[in-house]
XYZ file of C-alpha atoms in Angstrom:
84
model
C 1.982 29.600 -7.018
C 0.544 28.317 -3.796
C 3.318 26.908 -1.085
C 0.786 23.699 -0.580
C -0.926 22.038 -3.914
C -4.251 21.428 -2.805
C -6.991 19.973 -5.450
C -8.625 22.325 -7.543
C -11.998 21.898 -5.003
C -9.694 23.486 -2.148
C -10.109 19.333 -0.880
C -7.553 17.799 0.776
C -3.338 18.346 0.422
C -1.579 16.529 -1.927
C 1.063 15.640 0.970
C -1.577 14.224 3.066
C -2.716 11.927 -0.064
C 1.119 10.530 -0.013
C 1.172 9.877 3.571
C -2.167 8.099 3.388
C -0.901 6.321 0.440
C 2.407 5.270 2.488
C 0.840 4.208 5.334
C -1.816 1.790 3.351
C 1.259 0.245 1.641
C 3.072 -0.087 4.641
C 0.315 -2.181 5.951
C -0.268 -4.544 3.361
C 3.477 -4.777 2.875
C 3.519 -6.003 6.494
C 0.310 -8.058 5.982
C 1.904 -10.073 3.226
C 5.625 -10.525 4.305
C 4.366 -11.498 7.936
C 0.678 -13.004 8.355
C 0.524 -15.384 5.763
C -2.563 -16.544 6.333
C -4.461 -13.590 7.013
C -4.206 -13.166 3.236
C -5.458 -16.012 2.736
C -8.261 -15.772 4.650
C -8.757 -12.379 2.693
C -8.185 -14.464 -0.040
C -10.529 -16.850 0.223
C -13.425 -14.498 0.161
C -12.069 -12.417 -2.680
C -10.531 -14.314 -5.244
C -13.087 -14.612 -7.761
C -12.665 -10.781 -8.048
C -9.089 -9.848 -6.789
C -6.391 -13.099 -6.476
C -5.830 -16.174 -7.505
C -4.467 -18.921 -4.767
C -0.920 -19.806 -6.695
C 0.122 -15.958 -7.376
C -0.595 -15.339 -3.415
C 1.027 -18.604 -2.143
C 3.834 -18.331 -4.395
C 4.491 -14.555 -4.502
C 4.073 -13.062 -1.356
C 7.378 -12.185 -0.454
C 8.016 -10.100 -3.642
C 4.123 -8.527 -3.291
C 5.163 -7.847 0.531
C 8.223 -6.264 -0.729
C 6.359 -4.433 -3.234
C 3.840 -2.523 -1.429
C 6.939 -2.046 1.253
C 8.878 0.096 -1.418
C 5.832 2.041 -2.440
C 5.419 2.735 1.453
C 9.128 4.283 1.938
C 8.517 6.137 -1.184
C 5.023 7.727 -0.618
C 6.335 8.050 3.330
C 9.247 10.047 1.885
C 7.459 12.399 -0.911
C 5.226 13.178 1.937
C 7.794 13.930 4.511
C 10.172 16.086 2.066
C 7.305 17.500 0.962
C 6.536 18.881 4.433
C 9.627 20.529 5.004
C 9.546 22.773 2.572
């Protein structure tokens, strides 16, 4: 077996997926728990397809915290994953 899983293409590494992964959820995490109203200006243009105003308003703390733990997580796979 290979020491790095790559796709079966030979595309990118399956560690570098989970970092990128981390990262994104890191940011939105941060997005929701501390600029409030940057997401609802994204809001605001995308809520016919994505949100709706009273699951945003009322629920952004736990969303924030949400995308935080997938962050640590994905951050963490990635980073064990690297030391081996």
């Amino acid at each position: 077996s290979e020491a790095r899983r790559t796709d079966r293409k030979g595309g990118c590494d399956v560690s570098t997926i989970k970092l990128i992964c981390g990262v994104v959820f890191l940011f939105l995490g941060y997005i929701y728990l501390y600029k409030p109203k940057l997401v609802v200006m994204v809001n605001f243009y995308a809520k016919e397809f994505l949100f709706n105003d009273a699951f945003v308003l009322l629920r952004r703390k736990k969303i924030g915290a949400f995308f935080i733990l997938f962050a640590i997580v994905a951050i963490y796979m990635a980073w064990a994953s690297a030391l081996k």
